[in-house]
Short mmCIF file of C-alpha atoms in Angstrom, two decimals:
data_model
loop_
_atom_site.label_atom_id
_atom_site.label_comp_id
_atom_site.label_asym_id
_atom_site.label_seq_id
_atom_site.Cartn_x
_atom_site.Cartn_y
_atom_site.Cartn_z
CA UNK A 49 224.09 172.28 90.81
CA UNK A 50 220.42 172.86 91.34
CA UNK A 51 218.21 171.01 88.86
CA UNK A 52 216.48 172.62 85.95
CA UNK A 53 213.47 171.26 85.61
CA UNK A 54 211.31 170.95 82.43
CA UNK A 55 207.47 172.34 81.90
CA UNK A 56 206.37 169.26 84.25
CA UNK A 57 207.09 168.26 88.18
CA UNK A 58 205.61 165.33 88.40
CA UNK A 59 203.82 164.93 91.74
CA UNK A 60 201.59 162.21 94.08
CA UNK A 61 199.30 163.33 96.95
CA UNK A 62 197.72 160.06 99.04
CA UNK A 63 195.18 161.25 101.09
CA UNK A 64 195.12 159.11 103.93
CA UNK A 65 192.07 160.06 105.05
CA UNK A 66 190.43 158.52 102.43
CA UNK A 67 192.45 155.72 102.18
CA UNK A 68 190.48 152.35 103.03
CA UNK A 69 193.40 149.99 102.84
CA UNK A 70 191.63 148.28 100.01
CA UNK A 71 195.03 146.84 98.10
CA UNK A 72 193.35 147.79 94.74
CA UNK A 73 196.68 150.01 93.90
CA UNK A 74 198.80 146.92 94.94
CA UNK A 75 196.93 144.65 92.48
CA UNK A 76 196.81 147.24 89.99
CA UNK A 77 200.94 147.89 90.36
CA UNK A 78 201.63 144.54 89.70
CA UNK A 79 199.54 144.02 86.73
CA UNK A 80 200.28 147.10 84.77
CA UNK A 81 204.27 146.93 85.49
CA UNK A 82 204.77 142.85 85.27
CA UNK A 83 205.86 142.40 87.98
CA UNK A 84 205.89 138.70 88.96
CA UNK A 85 203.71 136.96 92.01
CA UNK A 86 205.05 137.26 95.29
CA UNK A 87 204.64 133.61 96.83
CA UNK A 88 204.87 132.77 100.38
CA UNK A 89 208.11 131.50 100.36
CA UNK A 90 209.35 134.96 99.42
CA UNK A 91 207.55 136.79 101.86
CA UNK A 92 209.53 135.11 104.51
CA UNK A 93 212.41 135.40 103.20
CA UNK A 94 211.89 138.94 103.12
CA UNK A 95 212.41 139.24 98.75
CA UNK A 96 208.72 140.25 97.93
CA UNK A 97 208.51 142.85 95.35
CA UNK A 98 205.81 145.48 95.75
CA UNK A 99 206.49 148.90 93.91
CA UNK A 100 203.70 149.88 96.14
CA UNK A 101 202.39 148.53 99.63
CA UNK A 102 200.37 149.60 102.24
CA UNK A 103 201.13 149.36 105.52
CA UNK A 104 198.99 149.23 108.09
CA UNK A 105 199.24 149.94 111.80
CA UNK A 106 197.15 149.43 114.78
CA UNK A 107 195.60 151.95 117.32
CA UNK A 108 194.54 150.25 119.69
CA UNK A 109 193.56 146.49 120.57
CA UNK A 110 191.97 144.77 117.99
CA UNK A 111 188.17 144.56 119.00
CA UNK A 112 188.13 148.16 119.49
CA UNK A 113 191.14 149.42 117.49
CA UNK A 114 191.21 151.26 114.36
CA UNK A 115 193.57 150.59 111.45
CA UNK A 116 195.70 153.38 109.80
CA UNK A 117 196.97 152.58 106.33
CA UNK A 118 199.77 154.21 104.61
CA UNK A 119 200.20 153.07 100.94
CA UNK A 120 204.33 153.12 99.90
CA UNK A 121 205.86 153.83 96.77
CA UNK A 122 209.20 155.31 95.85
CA UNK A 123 208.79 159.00 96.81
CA UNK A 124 210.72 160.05 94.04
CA UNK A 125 212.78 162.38 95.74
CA UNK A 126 214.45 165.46 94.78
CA UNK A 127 217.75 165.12 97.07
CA UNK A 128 217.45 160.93 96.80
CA UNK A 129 219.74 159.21 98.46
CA UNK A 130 219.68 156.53 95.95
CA UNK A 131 220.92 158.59 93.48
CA UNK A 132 224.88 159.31 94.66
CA UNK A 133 225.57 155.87 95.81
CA UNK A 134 224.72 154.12 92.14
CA UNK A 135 228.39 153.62 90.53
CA UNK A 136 227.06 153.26 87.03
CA UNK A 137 224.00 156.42 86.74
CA UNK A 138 221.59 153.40 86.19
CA UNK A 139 219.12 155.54 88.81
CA UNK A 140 219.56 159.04 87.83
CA UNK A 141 216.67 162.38 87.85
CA UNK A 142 215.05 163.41 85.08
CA UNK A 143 213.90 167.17 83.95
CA UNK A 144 210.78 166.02 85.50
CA UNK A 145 211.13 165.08 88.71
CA UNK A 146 211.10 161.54 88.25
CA UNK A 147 213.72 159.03 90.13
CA UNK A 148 214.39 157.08 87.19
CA UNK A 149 215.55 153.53 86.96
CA UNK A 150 217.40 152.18 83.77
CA UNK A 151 217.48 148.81 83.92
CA UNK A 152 219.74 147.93 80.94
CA UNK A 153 222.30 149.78 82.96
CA UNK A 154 221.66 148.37 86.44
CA UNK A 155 224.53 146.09 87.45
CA UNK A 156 223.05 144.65 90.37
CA UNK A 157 225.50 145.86 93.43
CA UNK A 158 222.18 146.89 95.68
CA UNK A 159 223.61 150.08 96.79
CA UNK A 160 220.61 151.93 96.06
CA UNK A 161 218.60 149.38 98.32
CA UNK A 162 220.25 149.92 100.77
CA UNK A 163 220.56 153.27 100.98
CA UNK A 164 217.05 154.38 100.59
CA UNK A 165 215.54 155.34 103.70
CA UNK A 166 211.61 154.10 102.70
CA UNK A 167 212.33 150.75 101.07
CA UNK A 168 210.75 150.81 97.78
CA UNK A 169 213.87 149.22 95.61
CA UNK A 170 213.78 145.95 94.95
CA UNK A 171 216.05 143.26 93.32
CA UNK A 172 215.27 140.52 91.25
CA UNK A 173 216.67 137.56 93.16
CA UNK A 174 215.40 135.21 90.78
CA UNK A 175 214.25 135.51 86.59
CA UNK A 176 210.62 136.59 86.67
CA UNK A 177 208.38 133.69 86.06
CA UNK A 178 204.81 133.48 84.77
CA UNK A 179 202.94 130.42 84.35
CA UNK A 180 202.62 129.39 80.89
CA UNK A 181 199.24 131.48 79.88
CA UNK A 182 200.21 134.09 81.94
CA UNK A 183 202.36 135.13 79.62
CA UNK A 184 200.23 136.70 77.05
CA UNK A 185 198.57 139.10 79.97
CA UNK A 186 202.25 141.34 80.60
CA UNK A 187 201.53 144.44 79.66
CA UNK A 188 204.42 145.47 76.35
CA UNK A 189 204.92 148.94 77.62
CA UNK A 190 206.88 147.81 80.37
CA UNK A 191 209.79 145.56 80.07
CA UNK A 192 210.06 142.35 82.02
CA UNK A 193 212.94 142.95 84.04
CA UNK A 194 215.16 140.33 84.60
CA UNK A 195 217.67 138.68 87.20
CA UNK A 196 220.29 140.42 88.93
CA UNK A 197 219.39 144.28 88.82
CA UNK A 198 217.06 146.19 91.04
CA UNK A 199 213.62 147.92 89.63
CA UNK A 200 210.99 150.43 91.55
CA UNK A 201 208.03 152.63 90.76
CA UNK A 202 208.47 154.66 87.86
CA UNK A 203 205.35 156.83 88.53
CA UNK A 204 204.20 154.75 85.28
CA UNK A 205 206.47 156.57 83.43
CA UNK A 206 205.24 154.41 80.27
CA UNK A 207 201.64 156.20 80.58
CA UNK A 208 203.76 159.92 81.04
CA UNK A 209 205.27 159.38 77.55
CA UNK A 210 202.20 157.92 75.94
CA UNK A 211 200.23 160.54 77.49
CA UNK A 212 202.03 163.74 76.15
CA UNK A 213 202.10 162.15 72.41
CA UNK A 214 198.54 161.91 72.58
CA UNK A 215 198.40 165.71 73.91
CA UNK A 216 201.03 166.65 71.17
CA UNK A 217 198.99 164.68 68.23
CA UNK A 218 196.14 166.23 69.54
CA UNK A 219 197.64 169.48 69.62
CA UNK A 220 197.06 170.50 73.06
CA UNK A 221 198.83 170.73 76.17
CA UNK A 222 198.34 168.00 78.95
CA UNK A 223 195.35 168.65 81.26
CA UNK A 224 195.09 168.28 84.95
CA UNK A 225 193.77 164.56 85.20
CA UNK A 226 195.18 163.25 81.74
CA UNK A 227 197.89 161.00 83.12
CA UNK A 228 197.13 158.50 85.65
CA UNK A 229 199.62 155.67 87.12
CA UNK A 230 197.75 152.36 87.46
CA UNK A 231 197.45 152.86 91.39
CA UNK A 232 195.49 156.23 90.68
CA UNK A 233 193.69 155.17 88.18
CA UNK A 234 192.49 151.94 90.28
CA UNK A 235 192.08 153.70 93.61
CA UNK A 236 188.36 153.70 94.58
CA UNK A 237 188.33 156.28 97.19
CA UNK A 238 190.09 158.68 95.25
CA UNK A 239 192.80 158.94 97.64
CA UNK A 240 195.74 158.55 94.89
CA UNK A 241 196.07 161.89 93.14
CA UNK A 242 198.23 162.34 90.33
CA UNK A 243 199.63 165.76 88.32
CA UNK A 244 201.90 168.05 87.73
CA UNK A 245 202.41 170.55 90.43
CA UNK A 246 204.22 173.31 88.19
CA UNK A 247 200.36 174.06 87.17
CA UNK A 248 199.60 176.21 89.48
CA UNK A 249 195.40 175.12 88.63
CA UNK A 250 196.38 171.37 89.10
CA UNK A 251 194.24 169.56 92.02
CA UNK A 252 197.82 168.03 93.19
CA UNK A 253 199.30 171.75 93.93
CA UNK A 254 196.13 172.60 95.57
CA UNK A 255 196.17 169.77 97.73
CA UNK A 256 200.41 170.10 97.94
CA UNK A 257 199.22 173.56 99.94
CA UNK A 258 196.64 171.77 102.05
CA UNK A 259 197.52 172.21 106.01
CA UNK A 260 196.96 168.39 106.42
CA UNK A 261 199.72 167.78 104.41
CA UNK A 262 203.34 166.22 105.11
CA UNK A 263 206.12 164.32 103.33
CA UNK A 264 207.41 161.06 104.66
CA UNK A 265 210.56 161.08 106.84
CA UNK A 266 210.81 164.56 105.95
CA UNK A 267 213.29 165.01 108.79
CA UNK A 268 215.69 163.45 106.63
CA UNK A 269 215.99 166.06 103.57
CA UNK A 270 215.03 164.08 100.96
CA UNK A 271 212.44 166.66 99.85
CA UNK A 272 210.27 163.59 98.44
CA UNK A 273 207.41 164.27 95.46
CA UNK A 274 204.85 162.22 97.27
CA UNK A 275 202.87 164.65 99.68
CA UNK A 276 200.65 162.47 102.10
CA UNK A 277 197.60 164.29 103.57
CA UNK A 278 196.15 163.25 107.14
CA UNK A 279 194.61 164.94 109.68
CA UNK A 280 196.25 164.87 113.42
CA UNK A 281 193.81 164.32 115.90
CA UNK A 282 195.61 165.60 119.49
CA UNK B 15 219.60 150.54 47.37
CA UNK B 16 223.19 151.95 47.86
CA UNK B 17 223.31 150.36 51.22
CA UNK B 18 222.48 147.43 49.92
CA UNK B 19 225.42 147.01 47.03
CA UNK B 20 227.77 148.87 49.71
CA UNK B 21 226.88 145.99 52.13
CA UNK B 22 227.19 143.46 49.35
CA UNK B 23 230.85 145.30 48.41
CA UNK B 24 231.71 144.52 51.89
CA UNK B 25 231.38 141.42 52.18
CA UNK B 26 233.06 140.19 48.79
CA UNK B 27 235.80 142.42 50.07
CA UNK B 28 235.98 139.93 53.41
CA UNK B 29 235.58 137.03 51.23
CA UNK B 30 238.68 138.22 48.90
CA UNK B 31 240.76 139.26 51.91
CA UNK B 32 239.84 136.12 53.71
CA UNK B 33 241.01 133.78 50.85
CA UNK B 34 244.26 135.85 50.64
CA UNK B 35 245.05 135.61 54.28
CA UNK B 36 244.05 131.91 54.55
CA UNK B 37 245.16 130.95 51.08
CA UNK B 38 248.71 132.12 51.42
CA UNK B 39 249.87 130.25 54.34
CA UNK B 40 248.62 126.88 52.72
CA UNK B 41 250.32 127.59 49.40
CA UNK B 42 253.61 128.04 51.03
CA UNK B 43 252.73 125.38 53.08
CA UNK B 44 252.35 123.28 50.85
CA UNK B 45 255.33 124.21 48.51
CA UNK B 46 257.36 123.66 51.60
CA UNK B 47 256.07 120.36 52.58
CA UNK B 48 257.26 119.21 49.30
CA UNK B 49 260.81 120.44 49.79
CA UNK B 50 260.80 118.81 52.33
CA UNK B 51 259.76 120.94 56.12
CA UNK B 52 260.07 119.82 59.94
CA UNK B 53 257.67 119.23 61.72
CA UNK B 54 257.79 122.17 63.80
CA UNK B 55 256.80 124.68 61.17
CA UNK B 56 254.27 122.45 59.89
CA UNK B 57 252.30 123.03 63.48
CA UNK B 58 253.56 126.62 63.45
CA UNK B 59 251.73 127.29 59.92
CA UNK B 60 248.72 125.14 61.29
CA UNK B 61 248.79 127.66 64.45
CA UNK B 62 248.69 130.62 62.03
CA UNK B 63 245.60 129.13 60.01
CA UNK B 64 243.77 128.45 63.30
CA UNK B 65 244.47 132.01 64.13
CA UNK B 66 243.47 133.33 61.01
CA UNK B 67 240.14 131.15 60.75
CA UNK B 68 239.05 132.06 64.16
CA UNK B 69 239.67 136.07 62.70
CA UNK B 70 237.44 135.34 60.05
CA UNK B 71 234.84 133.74 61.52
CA UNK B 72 234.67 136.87 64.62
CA UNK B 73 234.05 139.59 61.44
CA UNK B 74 231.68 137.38 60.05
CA UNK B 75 229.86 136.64 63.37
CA UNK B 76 230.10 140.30 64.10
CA UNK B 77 228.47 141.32 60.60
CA UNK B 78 225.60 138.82 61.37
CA UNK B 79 224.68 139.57 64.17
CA UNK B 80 224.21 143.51 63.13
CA UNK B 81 221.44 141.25 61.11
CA UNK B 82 222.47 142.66 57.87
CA UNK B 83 223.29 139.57 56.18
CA UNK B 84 220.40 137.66 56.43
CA UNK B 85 217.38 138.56 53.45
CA UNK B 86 214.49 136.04 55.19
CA UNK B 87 211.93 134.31 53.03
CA UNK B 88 208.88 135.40 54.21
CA UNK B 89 205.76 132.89 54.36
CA UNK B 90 204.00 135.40 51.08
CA UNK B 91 206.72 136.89 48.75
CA UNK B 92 205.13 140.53 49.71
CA UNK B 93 207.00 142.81 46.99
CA UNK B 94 206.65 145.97 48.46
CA UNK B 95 208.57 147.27 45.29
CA UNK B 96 204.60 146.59 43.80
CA UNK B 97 202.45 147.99 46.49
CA UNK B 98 204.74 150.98 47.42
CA UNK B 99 206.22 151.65 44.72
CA UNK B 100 204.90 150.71 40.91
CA UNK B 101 201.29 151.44 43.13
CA UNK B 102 201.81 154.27 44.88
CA UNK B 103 200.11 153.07 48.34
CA UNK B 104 200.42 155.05 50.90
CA UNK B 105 202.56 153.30 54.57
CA UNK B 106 200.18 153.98 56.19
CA UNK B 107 197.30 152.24 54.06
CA UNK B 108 198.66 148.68 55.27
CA UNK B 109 200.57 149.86 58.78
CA UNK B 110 198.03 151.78 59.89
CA UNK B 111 199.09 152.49 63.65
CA UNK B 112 202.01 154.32 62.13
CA UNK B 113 201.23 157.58 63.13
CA UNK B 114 198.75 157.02 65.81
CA UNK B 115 200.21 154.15 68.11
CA UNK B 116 203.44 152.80 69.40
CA UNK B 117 203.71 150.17 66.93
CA UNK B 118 203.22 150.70 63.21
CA UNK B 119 201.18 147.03 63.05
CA UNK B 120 201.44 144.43 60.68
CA UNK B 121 198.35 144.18 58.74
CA UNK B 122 196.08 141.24 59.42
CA UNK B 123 194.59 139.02 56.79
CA UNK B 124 191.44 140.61 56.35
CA UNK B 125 192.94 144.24 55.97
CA UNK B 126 194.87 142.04 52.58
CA UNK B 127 191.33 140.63 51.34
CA UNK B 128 190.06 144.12 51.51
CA UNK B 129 191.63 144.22 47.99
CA UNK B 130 192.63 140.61 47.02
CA UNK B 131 189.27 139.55 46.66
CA UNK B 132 188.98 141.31 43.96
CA UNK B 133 192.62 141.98 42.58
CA UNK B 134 194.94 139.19 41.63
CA UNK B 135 193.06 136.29 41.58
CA UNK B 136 195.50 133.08 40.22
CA UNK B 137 198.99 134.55 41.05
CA UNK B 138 200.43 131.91 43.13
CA UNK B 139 201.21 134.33 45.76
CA UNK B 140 198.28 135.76 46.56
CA UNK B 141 196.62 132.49 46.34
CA UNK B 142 198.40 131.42 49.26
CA UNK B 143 196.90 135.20 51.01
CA UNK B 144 193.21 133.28 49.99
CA UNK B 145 194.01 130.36 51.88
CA UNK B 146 194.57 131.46 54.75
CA UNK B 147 192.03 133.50 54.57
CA UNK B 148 189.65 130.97 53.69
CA UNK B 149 191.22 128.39 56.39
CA UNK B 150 190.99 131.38 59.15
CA UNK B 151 194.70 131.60 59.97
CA UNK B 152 197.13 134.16 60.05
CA UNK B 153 200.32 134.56 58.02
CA UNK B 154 203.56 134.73 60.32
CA UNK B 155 205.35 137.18 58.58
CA UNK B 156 209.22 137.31 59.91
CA UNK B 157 209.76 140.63 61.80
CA UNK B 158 212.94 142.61 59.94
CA UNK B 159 213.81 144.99 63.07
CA UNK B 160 213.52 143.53 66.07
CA UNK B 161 214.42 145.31 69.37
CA UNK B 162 214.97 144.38 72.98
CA UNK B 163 212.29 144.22 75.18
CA UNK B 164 214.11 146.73 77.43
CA UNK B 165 213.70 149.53 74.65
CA UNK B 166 210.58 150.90 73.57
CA UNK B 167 209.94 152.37 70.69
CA UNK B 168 207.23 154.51 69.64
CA UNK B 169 206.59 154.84 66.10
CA UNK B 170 204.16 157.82 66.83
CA UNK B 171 206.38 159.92 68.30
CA UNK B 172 208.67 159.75 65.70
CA UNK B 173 206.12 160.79 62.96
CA UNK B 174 204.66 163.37 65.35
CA UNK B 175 208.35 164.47 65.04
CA UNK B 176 208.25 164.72 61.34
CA UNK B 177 210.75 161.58 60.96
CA UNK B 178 209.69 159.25 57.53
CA UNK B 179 209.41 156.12 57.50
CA UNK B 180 212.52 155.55 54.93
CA UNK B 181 214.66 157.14 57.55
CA UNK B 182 214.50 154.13 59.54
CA UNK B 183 213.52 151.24 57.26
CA UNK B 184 215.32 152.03 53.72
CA UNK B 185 213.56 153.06 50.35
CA UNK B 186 210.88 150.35 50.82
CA UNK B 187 209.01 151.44 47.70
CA UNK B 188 211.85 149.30 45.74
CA UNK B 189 212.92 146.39 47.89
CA UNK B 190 211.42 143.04 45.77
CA UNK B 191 212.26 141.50 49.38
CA UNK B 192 212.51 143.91 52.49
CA UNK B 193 215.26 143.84 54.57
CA UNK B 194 217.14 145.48 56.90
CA UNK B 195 219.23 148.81 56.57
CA UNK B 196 220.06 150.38 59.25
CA UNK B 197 221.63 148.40 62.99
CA UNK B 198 219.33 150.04 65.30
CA UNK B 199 221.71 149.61 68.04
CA UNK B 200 221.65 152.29 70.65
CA UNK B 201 224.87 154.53 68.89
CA UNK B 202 222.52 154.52 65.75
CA UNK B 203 219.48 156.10 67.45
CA UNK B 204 221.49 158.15 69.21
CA UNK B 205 223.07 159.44 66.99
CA UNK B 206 220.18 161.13 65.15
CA UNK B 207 218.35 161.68 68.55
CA UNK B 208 221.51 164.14 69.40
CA UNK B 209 221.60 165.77 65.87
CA UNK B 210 217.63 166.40 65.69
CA UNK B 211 218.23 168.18 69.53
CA UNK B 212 215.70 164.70 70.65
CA UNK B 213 215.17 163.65 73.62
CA UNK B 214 218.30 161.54 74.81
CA UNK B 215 217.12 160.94 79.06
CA UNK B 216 217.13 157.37 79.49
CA UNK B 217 213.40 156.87 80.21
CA UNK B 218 212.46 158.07 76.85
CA UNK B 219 213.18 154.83 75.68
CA UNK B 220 214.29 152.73 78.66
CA UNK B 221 211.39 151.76 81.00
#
């Protein structure tokens, strides 16, 4: 059945032109959606959790190589493979184009994980854990998930709701620009761009139209709603 | 207010069929022990009391854990009856994110001296409001509706939508003490959510 979609299709573009590798989205993911520190130990035993992470890859050796980064977030695809394989609907689509994760439903089997083709779900091998002051800085729009089910990026789905009540008690529909996820909002180059690509005037379906522009394994049908931009130099 | 007695009705109803259910067994217990009983059906009558205890006391856990039994003290004995009611204050006078944030928010100490420095001075209860404003502390008022942290809420959505605020938290204007009146489980919110046509996708309130 083909999905009806709503007034909205949310969309990403990273321009990786402009992207400097910085980590500022990284820093700015983990703070706005609580998500606990990634220690050493974890990183080598291959359980970080980063909703988004750039990767970086070399051309060239180092002296006179140049880095390429590609930030990583769930692409929130339209055909996602995540989506079939769930046995309870805890990831499911929305009107909006959103993958969405629902963690009070999640039951932990991992089948998502490991069917998703750009690794961006993660599962909480341990309770989150703060120390103690640490506490009072997780953000209360976002719910502390807890051991035993797997979480991802939500596109800030928290700031999506927020921002269309403030539109509605405002009395006005949402403008190009209005809602940012913490990585957009925090990116200093620009290179994040957030919106809703069923506006026709939005930057996003502007830049969607762009000849740089690709999607991510895009071979595999997933038909993703992150667009990266970068110009291929022959 | 009908809640309330309703509630109340239910629970003397428990208590009455409780006592019959537990009291019977033990009467003809206890006739029978005096004519004279084995031993067996003494441990078969004790057998159906256990059973009939451990009944009783999975209603009653059930029925406090909807949170409808408890009435807490709070740390002032706030009668809204007063302010909402015999007053006429507006909600949104005291909870003033009501309509423009997520959460309604409790009012802090100084948004009470804003009027107790002036009104009520010597009632024992708003003497205690002076203190701590004097000492620079808050009150801890005891939160009524508490949800999980994996549901969120937004109370100005739901007067965006035209929802009051008594169709969630009761005729506040004449509770002496507030409590709570409806379970706010996930079947209750739905339930209105699918009879107002509201949004019912998971990440309207899951996130």
């Amino acid at each position: 059945m083909p999905e009806q979609y709503s007034l909205y299709k949310w969309t990403m573009v990273i321009d990786l032109d402009r992207c400097t590798g910085c980590q500022a989205c990284v820093v700015a993911c983990q703070a706005e959606n609580n998500i606990s520190f990634n220690t050493e130990d974890r990183f080598h035993q291959h359980r970080v959790m980063e909703w988004i992470r750039v990767e970086r890859y070399w051309d060239g050796e180092f002296p006179q190589g140049r880095a390429h980064f590609i930030p990583i977030l769930c692409q929130h695809c339209n055909n996602a493979p995540c989506e079939p394989v769930c046995p309870v609907y805890a990831t499911h689509h929305n009107e909006e184009g959103l993958n969405v994760q629902t963690y009070p439903r999640c039951i932990g089997t991992r089948f998502c994980a490991n069917n998703c083709p750009y690794q961006v779900r993660f599962f909480n091998f341990w309770q989150p854990q703060w120390p103690s002051r640490m506490h009072n800085q997780l953000n209360p729009n976002v719910t502390v998930r807890y051991r035993g089910i797997i979480e991802k990026c939500s596109f800030c789905v928290q700031r999506i709701n927020q921002g269309k009540r403030r539109a509605q008690r405002e009395g006005r529909q949402i403008r190009d620009g209005d809602i940012m996820p913490a990585c957009v909002q925090a990116c200093p180059p620009s290179a994040l761009i957030f919106g809703n690509i069923k506006d026709t005037a939005s930057r996003v379906y502007r830049l969607a139209q762009d000849k740089r522009s690709y999607r991510l394994l895009a071979d595999l049908g997933t038909d993703p709603n992150v667009v990266y931009l970068k110009k291929v130099e022959y | 207010m009908r809640s309330v007695t309703k509630a109340l009705g239910f629970i003397a109803a428990l208590f009455l069929l409780g006592a019959v259910l537990i009291l019977t067994p033990i009467i003809s217990l206890a006739t029978r022990l005096i004519a004279g009983l084995t031993r067996k059906r003494l441990a078969m009558g004790l057998a159906l009391l256990a059973i009939l205890v451990g009944i009783g006391s999975a209603v009653g856990y059930f029925w406090v854990s909807r949170g409808f039994a408890e009435i807490p003290s709070q740390p002032v004995d706030f009668p809204h009856s007063l302010h909402a009611g015999a007053l006429g204050v507006s909600c949104l006078f005291c909870h003033r994110g009501a309509a423009t944030n997520p959460a309604a928010e409790f009012p802090s100490v100084e948004q009470c001296m804003f009027c107790h420095r002036v009104i009520g001075k010597g009632n024992p209860e708003v003497e205690k409001v002076v203190a701590a404003w004097e000492a620079g502390q808050p009150i801890n008022w005891l939160r009524i509706n508490r949800l999980p942290d994996h549901v969120h809420f937004d109370h100005q959505a739901h007067s965006l939508a035209g929802v009051t605020c008594s169709t969630c938290h009761g005729q506040v204007e004449g509770m002496a003490k507030i409590h709570k009146i409806r379970s706010l489980k996930m079947k209750d919110c739905l339930s209105c959510h699918r009879a107002k046509n509201a949004p019912t996708e998971c990440s309207t309130c899951h996130y």
